[in-house]
Short mmCIF file of C-alpha atoms in Angstrom, two decimals:
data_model
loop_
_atom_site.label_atom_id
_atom_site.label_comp_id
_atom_site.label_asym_id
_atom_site.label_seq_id
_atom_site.Cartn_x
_atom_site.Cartn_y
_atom_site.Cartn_z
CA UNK A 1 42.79 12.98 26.17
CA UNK A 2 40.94 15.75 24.91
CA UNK A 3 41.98 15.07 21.26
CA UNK A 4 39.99 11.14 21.71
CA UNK A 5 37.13 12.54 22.52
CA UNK A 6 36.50 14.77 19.88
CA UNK A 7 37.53 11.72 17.83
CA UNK A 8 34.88 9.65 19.50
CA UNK A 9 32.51 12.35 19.25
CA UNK A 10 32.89 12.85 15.66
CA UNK A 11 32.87 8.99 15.23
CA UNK A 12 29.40 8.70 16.45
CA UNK A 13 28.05 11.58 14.53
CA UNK A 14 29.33 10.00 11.16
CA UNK A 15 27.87 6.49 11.98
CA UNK A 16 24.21 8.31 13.14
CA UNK A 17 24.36 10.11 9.73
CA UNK A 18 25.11 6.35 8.03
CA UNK A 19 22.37 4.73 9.25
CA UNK A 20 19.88 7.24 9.05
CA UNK A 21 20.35 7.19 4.89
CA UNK A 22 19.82 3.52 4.48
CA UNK A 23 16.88 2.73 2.53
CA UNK A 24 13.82 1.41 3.79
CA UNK A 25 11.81 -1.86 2.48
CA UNK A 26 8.12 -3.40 2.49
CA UNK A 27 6.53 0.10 3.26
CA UNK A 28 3.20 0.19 3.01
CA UNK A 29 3.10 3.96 1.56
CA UNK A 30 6.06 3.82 -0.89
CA UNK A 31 7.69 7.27 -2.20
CA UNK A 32 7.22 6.09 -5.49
CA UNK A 33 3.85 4.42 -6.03
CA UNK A 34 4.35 0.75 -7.90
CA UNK A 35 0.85 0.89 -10.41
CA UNK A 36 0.54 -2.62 -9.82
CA UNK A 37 -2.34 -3.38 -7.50
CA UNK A 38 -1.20 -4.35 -4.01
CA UNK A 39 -3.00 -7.14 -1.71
CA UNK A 40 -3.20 -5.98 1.60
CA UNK A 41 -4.90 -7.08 4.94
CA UNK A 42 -7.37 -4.25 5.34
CA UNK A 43 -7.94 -1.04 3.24
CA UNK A 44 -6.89 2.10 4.13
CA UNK A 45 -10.05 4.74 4.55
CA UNK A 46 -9.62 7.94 2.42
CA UNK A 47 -11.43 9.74 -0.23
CA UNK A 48 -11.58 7.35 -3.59
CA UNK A 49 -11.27 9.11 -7.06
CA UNK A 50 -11.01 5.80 -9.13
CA UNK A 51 -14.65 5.28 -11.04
CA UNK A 52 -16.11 1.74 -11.54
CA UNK A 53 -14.20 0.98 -14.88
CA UNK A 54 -10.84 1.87 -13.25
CA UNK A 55 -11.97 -0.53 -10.02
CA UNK A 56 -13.27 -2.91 -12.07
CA UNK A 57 -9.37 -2.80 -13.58
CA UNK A 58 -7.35 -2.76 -11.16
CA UNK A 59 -9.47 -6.28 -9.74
CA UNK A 60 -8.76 -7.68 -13.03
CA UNK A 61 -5.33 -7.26 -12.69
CA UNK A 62 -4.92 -8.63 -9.51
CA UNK A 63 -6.37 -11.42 -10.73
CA UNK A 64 -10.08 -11.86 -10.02
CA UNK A 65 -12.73 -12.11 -12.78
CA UNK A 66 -16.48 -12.16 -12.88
CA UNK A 67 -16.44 -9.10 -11.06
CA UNK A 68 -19.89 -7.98 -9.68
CA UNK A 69 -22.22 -6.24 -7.53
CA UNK A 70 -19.62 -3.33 -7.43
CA UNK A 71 -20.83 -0.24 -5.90
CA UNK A 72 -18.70 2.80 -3.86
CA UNK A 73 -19.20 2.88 0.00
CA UNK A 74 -17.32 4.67 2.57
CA UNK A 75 -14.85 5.57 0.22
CA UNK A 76 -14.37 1.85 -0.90
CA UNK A 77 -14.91 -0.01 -3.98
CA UNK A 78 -16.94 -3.66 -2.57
CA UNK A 79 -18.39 -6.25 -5.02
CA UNK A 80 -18.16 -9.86 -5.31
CA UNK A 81 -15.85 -11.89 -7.82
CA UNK A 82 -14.40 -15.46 -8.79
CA UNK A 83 -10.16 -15.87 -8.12
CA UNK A 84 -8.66 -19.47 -8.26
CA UNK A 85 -12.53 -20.94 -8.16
CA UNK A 86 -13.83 -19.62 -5.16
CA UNK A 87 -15.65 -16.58 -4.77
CA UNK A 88 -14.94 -13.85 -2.62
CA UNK A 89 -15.88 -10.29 -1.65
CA UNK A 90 -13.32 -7.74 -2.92
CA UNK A 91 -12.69 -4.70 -2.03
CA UNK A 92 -10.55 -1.28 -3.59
CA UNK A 93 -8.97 1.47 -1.41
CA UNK A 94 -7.95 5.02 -2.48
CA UNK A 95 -4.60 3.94 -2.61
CA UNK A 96 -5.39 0.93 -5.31
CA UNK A 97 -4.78 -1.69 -2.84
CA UNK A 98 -6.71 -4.52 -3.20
CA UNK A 99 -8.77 -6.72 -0.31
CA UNK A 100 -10.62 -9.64 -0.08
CA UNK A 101 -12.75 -12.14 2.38
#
């Protein structure tokens, strides 16, 4: 009897260990960062170190041209610009992700 539970015991301990190692997906804070800009609901509040010609990039590469009226507040990159004809305001986190409305 004793020798089953120790067996059971053990069991457990090795499955805990299994599923604690499987990999994670769709996090929003990734261990390795993906340079592509990211669309996201709302941006995160932090700190930004990117100047205007890196925001002004990273826009254009998720897609949106005739980028304007882009200034830094609260740690945010805002402006206006044109994606699939309709305008929109844009904005850049800390993190690169971009967000629009």
């Amino acid at each position: 009897m004793f020798r089953y539970v120790i067996a059971a015991t053990a069991m457990t301990l090795f499955a805990g260990g299994a599923v604690a190692q499987t990999a994670q997906t769709g996090s929003h804070n990734p261990a390795v960062k993906n340079g592509a800009p990211h669309t996201i609901a709302a941006p995160a509040k932090g700190a930004n170190s990117f100047t205007e010609d890196q925001a002004r990039g990273r826009l254009a590469k998720a897609g949106y041209t005739g980028i304007t009226k882009l200034t830094k507040r609260d740690g945010l990159w805002q402006g206006t610009a044109m994606k699939a004809g309709k305008r929109a305001t844009v904005m850049l986190d800390y993190k690169g992700n971009v967000t629009s409305r």
